[in-house]
């Protein structure tokens, strides 16, 4: 019974790897952790896909460049449907989000690896910063007309304060909820996998 | 729950920002332009081989093409007609100057003879019998200014002839 039993939640521990530790103001600290390792791994994987798919501007595509180009074409079509005519400005953003989280999640399916997107900071923090960024961009672009977003057309004047409150909360909650969706899915999925594997091992082993 | 260990929040967020920003910058500068360039190039080349570069140019340049066509045809017609008329005029002038010169002279002389003979007859009639001049049909025919000039010249000649005639008779 001296064996330290790992629970299913221990897989999400953020441990420091190399021990490079910076204490900022005695309270916050910055280190090279396993999250940073796996995020770097995500970056390396994506960059290597782009490197292999770089066909030297030949017309006939590589195997890897077929992959890249199908991703590009499907994402471009999706973005064009949603945003409309001035969509090309926002294509790198959508593309980067898509690829980053996709490869992060796929890497976490490998056994004994770490789910970088299962941490609350990465998922929810990303969605909140994205919401903030989008609000700032739209404020700069549209000015005061941005606040027309919160009033649906054709509402009677008496209902406007209530509706504005509701729309505003839904707008801010959307930033939070999108991150929570991904976080909850990954967290619960990996927890389930850990539990199943541990109990399956205990069930099926003879000891 | 390890996600709620607040002392890790700063590291996680900082590393996320670092790696995500590098990824975005690399994508924006290198990755996406390369892919989009190849796709656009391929689309353009394939469409040119299929259709012969007709589709994209049709709608845009139709008006310009029609205008230019009409202008060119009108200019061609005008230039051909004017060239033909110039040639005709040139040929006529040449012919009148060289080959038909004698014919023109004879024509003019014959015209002159006919008109002068008429005038001489009329003036002879008028000088010999002025009352009959006004009632004959010759007066109704010749009423233009040129005929008046011929009349004056004819009068001079007939007067000279009449003067010379009776003198010769007297002398002989």
CSV table of C-alpha atoms in Angstrom, one decimal:
chain,number,residue,atom,x,y,z
A,1,UNK,CA,0.0,0.0,0.0
A,2,UNK,CA,3.0,2.3,-0.1
A,3,UNK,CA,2.4,2.7,-3.8
A,4,UNK,CA,1.3,6.1,-4.7
A,5,UNK,CA,-1.9,5.7,-6.6
A,6,UNK,CA,-2.4,8.2,-9.3
A,7,UNK,CA,-5.9,9.4,-9.7
A,8,UNK,CA,-7.3,10.3,-13.1
A,9,UNK,CA,-6.8,14.0,-12.5
A,10,UNK,CA,-3.1,13.7,-12.0
A,11,UNK,CA,-2.5,13.5,-15.7
A,12,UNK,CA,-3.3,17.2,-15.9
A,13,UNK,CA,-0.6,18.3,-13.5
A,14,UNK,CA,1.5,21.2,-14.7
A,15,UNK,CA,5.0,20.2,-13.7
A,16,UNK,CA,8.2,22.1,-14.4
A,17,UNK,CA,10.7,20.3,-16.5
A,18,UNK,CA,14.1,21.9,-16.6
A,19,UNK,CA,13.8,23.9,-13.5
A,20,UNK,CA,14.3,27.3,-15.1
A,21,UNK,CA,12.3,29.3,-12.7
A,22,UNK,CA,11.6,33.0,-12.6
A,23,UNK,CA,10.0,34.5,-9.5
A,24,UNK,CA,8.2,37.7,-10.4
A,25,UNK,CA,7.4,39.8,-7.4
A,26,UNK,CA,7.6,36.7,-5.2
A,27,UNK,CA,4.1,35.7,-6.1
A,28,UNK,CA,4.0,34.8,-9.8
A,29,UNK,CA,6.4,32.4,-11.3
A,30,UNK,CA,7.4,31.5,-14.8
A,31,UNK,CA,9.1,28.2,-15.7
A,32,UNK,CA,9.5,25.8,-18.6
A,33,UNK,CA,6.7,23.4,-17.9
A,34,UNK,CA,5.3,20.4,-19.7
A,35,UNK,CA,2.6,22.6,-21.1
A,36,UNK,CA,5.3,24.7,-22.8
A,37,UNK,CA,6.9,21.5,-24.1
A,38,UNK,CA,3.7,20.3,-25.7
A,39,UNK,CA,2.8,23.7,-27.1
A,40,UNK,CA,6.3,23.8,-28.7
A,41,UNK,CA,5.6,20.3,-30.0
A,42,UNK,CA,2.4,21.5,-31.6
A,43,UNK,CA,4.3,24.3,-33.3
A,44,UNK,CA,7.0,21.9,-34.5
A,45,UNK,CA,4.4,19.5,-36.0
A,46,UNK,CA,2.6,22.2,-37.9
A,47,UNK,CA,5.8,23.8,-39.2
A,48,UNK,CA,7.0,20.4,-40.3
A,49,UNK,CA,3.8,19.8,-42.2
A,50,UNK,CA,4.2,23.2,-43.9
A,51,UNK,CA,7.8,22.4,-44.6
A,52,UNK,CA,7.1,19.1,-46.2
A,53,UNK,CA,4.2,20.5,-48.2
A,54,UNK,CA,6.4,23.3,-49.6
A,55,UNK,CA,6.7,22.0,-53.1
A,56,UNK,CA,9.1,24.7,-54.5
A,57,UNK,CA,6.1,26.2,-56.4
A,58,UNK,CA,5.7,23.2,-58.7
A,59,UNK,CA,2.3,22.8,-60.2
A,60,UNK,CA,1.9,19.1,-59.4
A,61,UNK,CA,1.4,18.8,-55.7
A,62,UNK,CA,3.3,16.7,-53.1
A,63,UNK,CA,1.5,14.2,-50.8
A,64,UNK,CA,1.9,16.7,-48.0
A,65,UNK,CA,0.9,19.7,-50.1
A,66,UNK,CA,-2.3,17.8,-51.1
A,67,UNK,CA,-3.2,17.7,-47.4
A,68,UNK,CA,-2.4,21.3,-46.9
A,69,UNK,CA,-4.3,22.5,-50.0
A,70,UNK,CA,-7.4,20.5,-49.1
A,71,UNK,CA,-7.3,22.1,-45.6
A,72,UNK,CA,-6.8,25.5,-47.1
A,73,UNK,CA,-9.6,25.1,-49.6
A,74,UNK,CA,-12.2,23.8,-47.1
A,75,UNK,CA,-11.4,26.4,-44.5
A,76,UNK,CA,-11.4,29.2,-47.1
A,77,UNK,CA,-14.9,28.1,-48.3
A,78,UNK,CA,-16.2,28.0,-44.8
A,79,UNK,CA,-14.8,31.4,-43.9
A,80,UNK,CA,-16.1,32.9,-47.1
A,81,UNK,CA,-19.6,31.6,-46.4
A,82,UNK,CA,-19.6,33.0,-42.9
A,83,UNK,CA,-17.9,36.3,-43.3
A,84,UNK,CA,-18.7,37.4,-46.8
A,85,UNK,CA,-16.7,39.6,-49.2
A,86,UNK,CA,-13.9,41.0,-47.0
A,87,UNK,CA,-13.0,37.6,-45.7
A,88,UNK,CA,-9.4,37.4,-46.8
A,89,UNK,CA,-8.2,39.6,-43.9
A,90,UNK,CA,-9.5,37.2,-41.3
A,91,UNK,CA,-8.3,34.0,-43.0
A,92,UNK,CA,-4.9,33.7,-41.2
A,93,UNK,CA,-6.6,34.1,-37.9
A,94,UNK,CA,-9.2,31.4,-38.4
A,95,UNK,CA,-6.6,29.2,-40.0
A,96,UNK,CA,-4.2,29.5,-37.1
A,97,UNK,CA,-6.8,28.8,-34.4
A,98,UNK,CA,-8.0,25.8,-36.3
A,99,UNK,CA,-4.6,24.2,-36.8
A,100,UNK,CA,-3.3,25.0,-33.4
A,101,UNK,CA,-6.1,23.4,-31.5
A,102,UNK,CA,-6.5,20.6,-33.9
A,103,UNK,CA,-2.9,19.4,-33.6
A,104,UNK,CA,-3.0,20.0,-29.9
A,105,UNK,CA,-5.9,17.7,-29.5
A,106,UNK,CA,-4.5,15.1,-31.8
A,107,UNK,CA,-1.2,15.0,-30.0
A,108,UNK,CA,-3.0,14.4,-26.7
A,109,UNK,CA,-4.5,11.2,-28.1
A,110,UNK,CA,-1.1,9.6,-28.1
A,111,UNK,CA,-0.7,7.5,-25.0
A,112,UNK,CA,1.5,8.9,-22.2
A,113,UNK,CA,1.4,12.4,-23.7
A,114,UNK,CA,-0.1,15.5,-22.3
A,115,UNK,CA,-3.3,17.4,-23.3
A,116,UNK,CA,-2.3,21.0,-23.6
A,117,UNK,CA,-5.8,22.1,-24.4
A,118,UNK,CA,-7.3,20.4,-21.3
A,119,UNK,CA,-6.0,23.2,-19.1
A,120,UNK,CA,-8.4,26.0,-18.3
A,121,UNK,CA,-6.0,28.7,-19.0
A,122,UNK,CA,-5.2,27.7,-22.5
A,123,UNK,CA,-8.9,27.1,-23.6
A,124,UNK,CA,-10.8,29.7,-21.6
A,125,UNK,CA,-7.9,32.2,-21.6
A,126,UNK,CA,-7.6,32.0,-25.4
A,127,UNK,CA,-11.4,32.5,-25.9
A,128,UNK,CA,-11.5,35.4,-23.6
A,129,UNK,CA,-8.5,37.1,-25.2
A,130,UNK,CA,-10.0,36.4,-28.6
A,131,UNK,CA,-13.3,38.0,-27.6
A,132,UNK,CA,-11.5,41.0,-26.3
A,133,UNK,CA,-9.5,41.3,-29.5
A,134,UNK,CA,-12.6,41.1,-31.7
A,135,UNK,CA,-14.4,43.7,-29.6
A,136,UNK,CA,-11.4,46.1,-29.9
A,137,UNK,CA,-11.2,45.5,-33.7
A,138,UNK,CA,-14.9,46.1,-34.2
A,139,UNK,CA,-14.8,49.2,-32.0
A,140,UNK,CA,-12.0,50.6,-34.1
A,141,UNK,CA,-13.7,49.7,-37.3
A,142,UNK,CA,-17.3,50.6,-36.7
A,143,UNK,CA,-17.0,53.2,-34.0
A,144,UNK,CA,-20.2,53.9,-32.1
A,145,UNK,CA,-22.2,51.7,-34.5
A,146,UNK,CA,-20.8,48.7,-32.7
A,147,UNK,CA,-23.4,49.1,-30.1
A,148,UNK,CA,-26.2,48.5,-32.6
A,149,UNK,CA,-25.2,44.9,-32.2
A,150,UNK,CA,-27.0,44.7,-28.9
A,151,UNK,CA,-30.4,45.9,-30.1
A,152,UNK,CA,-32.3,43.6,-32.5
A,153,UNK,CA,-34.4,45.3,-35.1
A,154,UNK,CA,-37.9,46.3,-34.5
A,155,UNK,CA,-38.0,46.2,-30.7
A,156,UNK,CA,-40.4,48.5,-28.9
A,157,UNK,CA,-38.7,51.2,-26.9
A,158,UNK,CA,-39.9,50.0,-23.5
A,159,UNK,CA,-38.1,46.7,-23.9
A,160,UNK,CA,-34.8,48.2,-25.0
A,161,UNK,CA,-33.0,48.4,-21.6
A,162,UNK,CA,-33.8,44.8,-20.7
A,163,UNK,CA,-32.9,43.6,-24.2
A,164,UNK,CA,-29.6,45.5,-24.1
A,165,UNK,CA,-28.7,43.8,-20.8
A,166,UNK,CA,-29.6,40.4,-22.1
A,167,UNK,CA,-27.7,40.8,-25.4
A,168,UNK,CA,-24.6,42.2,-23.6
A,169,UNK,CA,-24.5,39.3,-21.2
A,170,UNK,CA,-24.9,36.8,-24.0
A,171,UNK,CA,-22.1,38.5,-26.0
A,172,UNK,CA,-19.7,38.3,-23.1
A,173,UNK,CA,-20.8,34.8,-22.1
A,174,UNK,CA,-20.2,33.6,-25.7
A,175,UNK,CA,-16.5,34.3,-25.3
A,176,UNK,CA,-16.5,32.3,-22.0
A,177,UNK,CA,-18.7,29.5,-23.2
A,178,UNK,CA,-16.7,28.7,-26.3
A,179,UNK,CA,-13.6,28.1,-24.3
A,180,UNK,CA,-15.5,26.1,-21.6
A,181,UNK,CA,-16.9,23.8,-24.3
A,182,UNK,CA,-13.4,22.8,-25.5
A,183,UNK,CA,-12.0,22.6,-22.0
A,184,UNK,CA,-14.9,20.5,-20.7
A,185,UNK,CA,-14.7,18.1,-23.6
A,186,UNK,CA,-11.0,17.5,-23.4
A,187,UNK,CA,-11.0,17.3,-19.7
A,188,UNK,CA,-13.8,14.9,-19.4
A,189,UNK,CA,-12.6,12.8,-22.3
A,190,UNK,CA,-9.1,12.3,-21.0
A,191,UNK,CA,-10.4,11.7,-17.5
A,192,UNK,CA,-12.6,9.0,-18.9
A,193,UNK,CA,-9.8,7.5,-20.8
A,194,UNK,CA,-7.6,7.4,-17.7
A,195,UNK,CA,-10.3,5.9,-15.5
A,196,UNK,CA,-11.2,3.3,-18.1
A,197,UNK,CA,-7.6,2.3,-18.6
A,198,UNK,CA,-6.8,2.1,-14.9
A,199,UNK,CA,-9.9,0.1,-14.0
A,200,UNK,CA,-9.6,-2.0,-17.1
A,201,UNK,CA,-6.1,-2.9,-16.1
A,202,UNK,CA,-7.2,-3.7,-12.6
A,203,UNK,CA,-10.1,-5.8,-13.9
A,204,UNK,CA,-8.3,-7.7,-16.5
A,205,UNK,CA,-5.0,-8.3,-14.7
A,206,UNK,CA,-4.6,-11.3,-12.5
A,207,UNK,CA,-3.0,-10.4,-9.2
B,1,UNK,CA,-8.0,19.7,-9.5
B,2,UNK,CA,-4.8,20.7,-11.2
B,3,UNK,CA,-6.5,23.2,-13.5
B,4,UNK,CA,-7.3,25.3,-10.5
B,5,UNK,CA,-3.7,25.7,-9.3
B,6,UNK,CA,-3.5,29.4,-9.7
B,7,UNK,CA,0.3,29.6,-9.4
B,8,UNK,CA,0.6,28.0,-12.8
B,9,UNK,CA,-1.7,30.4,-14.6
B,10,UNK,CA,0.9,32.9,-15.6
B,11,UNK,CA,3.3,30.3,-17.1
B,12,UNK,CA,0.6,28.6,-19.0
B,13,UNK,CA,-0.7,31.9,-20.5
B,14,UNK,CA,2.7,33.3,-21.3
B,15,UNK,CA,3.9,30.1,-23.1
B,16,UNK,CA,0.6,30.0,-25.0
B,17,UNK,CA,1.0,33.5,-26.2
B,18,UNK,CA,4.6,32.9,-27.2
B,19,UNK,CA,4.0,29.8,-29.2
B,20,UNK,CA,0.7,31.0,-30.7
B,21,UNK,CA,2.2,34.3,-31.8
B,22,UNK,CA,5.2,32.6,-33.5
B,23,UNK,CA,2.8,30.3,-35.2
B,24,UNK,CA,0.6,33.1,-36.4
B,25,UNK,CA,3.5,35.2,-37.7
B,26,UNK,CA,5.0,32.2,-39.5
B,27,UNK,CA,1.6,31.4,-41.1
B,28,UNK,CA,0.9,35.0,-42.1
B,29,UNK,CA,4.3,35.6,-43.7
B,30,UNK,CA,5.3,32.1,-45.1
B,31,UNK,CA,2.7,29.4,-45.0
B,32,UNK,CA,-0.5,30.9,-46.3
B,33,UNK,CA,0.9,33.0,-49.2
B,34,UNK,CA,2.7,30.0,-50.6
B,35,UNK,CA,-0.4,27.8,-50.5
B,36,UNK,CA,-2.7,30.5,-51.9
B,37,UNK,CA,-0.2,31.4,-54.7
B,38,UNK,CA,0.0,27.8,-55.9
B,39,UNK,CA,-3.7,27.3,-55.8
B,40,UNK,CA,-4.4,30.6,-57.7
B,41,UNK,CA,-1.7,29.8,-60.3
B,42,UNK,CA,-3.0,26.3,-60.9
B,43,UNK,CA,-6.6,27.6,-61.2
B,44,UNK,CA,-5.6,30.2,-63.8
B,45,UNK,CA,-3.5,27.8,-65.9
B,46,UNK,CA,-6.2,25.1,-65.9
B,47,UNK,CA,-8.9,27.5,-66.9
B,48,UNK,CA,-6.8,28.9,-69.7
B,49,UNK,CA,-6.1,25.5,-71.1
B,50,UNK,CA,-9.8,24.6,-71.0
B,51,UNK,CA,-11.5,27.6,-72.3
B,52,UNK,CA,-8.8,29.7,-74.0
B,53,UNK,CA,-9.0,32.7,-71.7
B,54,UNK,CA,-12.4,33.7,-72.9
B,55,UNK,CA,-14.4,33.7,-69.7
B,56,UNK,CA,-12.7,36.4,-67.7
B,57,UNK,CA,-12.3,38.8,-70.6
B,58,UNK,CA,-15.8,38.5,-72.2
B,59,UNK,CA,-17.9,40.6,-69.9
B,60,UNK,CA,-15.4,43.3,-69.2
B,61,UNK,CA,-14.2,44.2,-72.7
B,62,UNK,CA,-17.4,43.7,-74.8
B,63,UNK,CA,-18.2,47.4,-75.0
B,64,UNK,CA,-14.7,48.4,-75.8
B,65,UNK,CA,-14.4,45.8,-78.5
B,66,UNK,CA,-17.8,46.7,-80.1
B,67,UNK,CA,-16.8,50.4,-80.1
B,68,UNK,CA,-13.5,49.7,-81.7
B,69,UNK,CA,-15.0,47.5,-84.3
B,70,UNK,CA,-17.6,50.0,-85.4
B,71,UNK,CA,-15.1,52.8,-85.5
B,72,UNK,CA,-12.7,50.7,-87.5
B,73,UNK,CA,-15.4,49.7,-90.0
B,74,UNK,CA,-16.7,53.2,-90.4
B,75,UNK,CA,-13.2,54.5,-90.9
B,76,UNK,CA,-12.5,51.9,-93.5
B,77,UNK,CA,-15.6,52.6,-95.5
B,78,UNK,CA,-14.9,56.4,-95.3
B,79,UNK,CA,-11.3,56.0,-96.3
B,80,UNK,CA,-12.1,53.6,-99.2
B,81,UNK,CA,-14.8,55.9,-100.6
B,82,UNK,CA,-12.7,59.0,-100.3
B,83,UNK,CA,-9.8,57.2,-102.0
B,84,UNK,CA,-12.0,56.1,-104.8
B,85,UNK,CA,-13.4,59.6,-105.4
B,86,UNK,CA,-10.0,61.1,-105.3
B,87,UNK,CA,-8.8,58.7,-107.8
B,88,UNK,CA,-11.7,59.4,-110.1
B,89,UNK,CA,-11.2,63.1,-109.8
B,90,UNK,CA,-7.5,62.7,-110.5
B,91,UNK,CA,-8.2,60.6,-113.6
B,92,UNK,CA,-10.7,63.0,-114.9
B,93,UNK,CA,-8.4,65.9,-114.4
B,94,UNK,CA,-5.6,64.0,-116.2
B,95,UNK,CA,-7.9,63.0,-119.0
B,96,UNK,CA,-9.1,66.6,-119.4
B,97,UNK,CA,-5.6,67.9,-119.4
B,98,UNK,CA,-4.0,65.5,-121.9
B,99,UNK,CA,-6.3,63.3,-124.0
B,100,UNK,CA,-9.5,65.1,-124.1
B,101,UNK,CA,-8.0,68.6,-124.4
B,102,UNK,CA,-8.7,68.9,-128.1
B,103,UNK,CA,-12.1,67.5,-127.7
B,104,UNK,CA,-12.8,70.1,-124.9
B,105,UNK,CA,-11.5,72.9,-127.1
B,106,UNK,CA,-13.7,71.8,-130.1
B,107,UNK,CA,-16.7,71.5,-127.8
B,108,UNK,CA,-16.2,75.0,-126.4
B,109,UNK,CA,-15.6,76.4,-129.8
B,110,UNK,CA,-18.7,74.8,-131.2
B,111,UNK,CA,-20.7,76.1,-128.3
B,112,UNK,CA,-19.3,79.5,-128.9
B,113,UNK,CA,-20.0,79.3,-132.6
B,114,UNK,CA,-23.6,78.3,-132.1
B,115,UNK,CA,-24.3,81.0,-129.5
B,116,UNK,CA,-22.4,83.6,-131.5
B,117,UNK,CA,-24.1,82.7,-134.7
B,118,UNK,CA,-27.5,83.0,-133.0
B,119,UNK,CA,-26.4,86.3,-131.5
B,120,UNK,CA,-25.2,87.6,-134.9
B,121,UNK,CA,-28.4,86.6,-136.6
B,122,UNK,CA,-30.4,88.3,-133.9
B,123,UNK,CA,-28.3,91.5,-134.0
B,124,UNK,CA,-28.4,91.5,-137.8
B,125,UNK,CA,-32.2,91.3,-137.6
B,126,UNK,CA,-32.3,94.0,-134.9
B,127,UNK,CA,-30.0,96.4,-136.7
B,128,UNK,CA,-31.8,95.9,-140.0
B,129,UNK,CA,-35.3,95.9,-138.6
B,130,UNK,CA,-35.6,96.9,-135.0
B,131,UNK,CA,-39.4,96.5,-134.9
B,132,UNK,CA,-39.3,92.8,-135.9
B,133,UNK,CA,-36.8,92.0,-133.0
B,134,UNK,CA,-39.2,92.2,-130.3
B,135,UNK,CA,-41.9,90.0,-132.0
B,136,UNK,CA,-39.7,87.1,-133.2
B,137,UNK,CA,-39.1,84.0,-131.2
B,138,UNK,CA,-35.4,84.6,-130.9
B,139,UNK,CA,-36.0,87.2,-128.1
B,140,UNK,CA,-37.9,84.7,-126.0
B,141,UNK,CA,-35.0,82.3,-126.1
B,142,UNK,CA,-32.0,84.4,-125.2
B,143,UNK,CA,-32.5,86.4,-122.1
B,144,UNK,CA,-29.5,85.6,-119.9
B,145,UNK,CA,-26.6,87.9,-118.9
B,146,UNK,CA,-24.0,85.9,-121.0
B,147,UNK,CA,-26.2,86.3,-124.0
B,148,UNK,CA,-26.2,90.1,-123.4
B,149,UNK,CA,-22.4,90.0,-123.5
B,150,UNK,CA,-22.5,88.0,-126.7
B,151,UNK,CA,-25.1,90.5,-128.0
B,152,UNK,CA,-22.7,93.4,-127.4
B,153,UNK,CA,-19.8,91.6,-129.0
B,154,UNK,CA,-21.9,90.5,-131.9
B,155,UNK,CA,-23.2,94.1,-132.3
B,156,UNK,CA,-19.7,95.3,-132.5
B,157,UNK,CA,-18.7,92.8,-135.2
B,158,UNK,CA,-21.9,93.2,-137.2
B,159,UNK,CA,-21.5,97.0,-137.1
B,160,UNK,CA,-17.9,96.6,-138.2
B,161,UNK,CA,-19.0,94.3,-141.1
B,162,UNK,CA,-21.9,96.6,-142.0
B,163,UNK,CA,-19.6,99.6,-141.9
B,164,UNK,CA,-16.9,97.8,-144.0
B,165,UNK,CA,-19.5,96.3,-146.4
B,166,UNK,CA,-21.1,99.5,-147.9
B,167,UNK,CA,-17.7,101.2,-148.0
B,168,UNK,CA,-16.3,98.5,-150.2
B,169,UNK,CA,-19.3,98.8,-152.4
B,170,UNK,CA,-18.9,102.5,-152.6
B,171,UNK,CA,-15.2,102.3,-153.4
B,172,UNK,CA,-15.6,99.6,-156.0
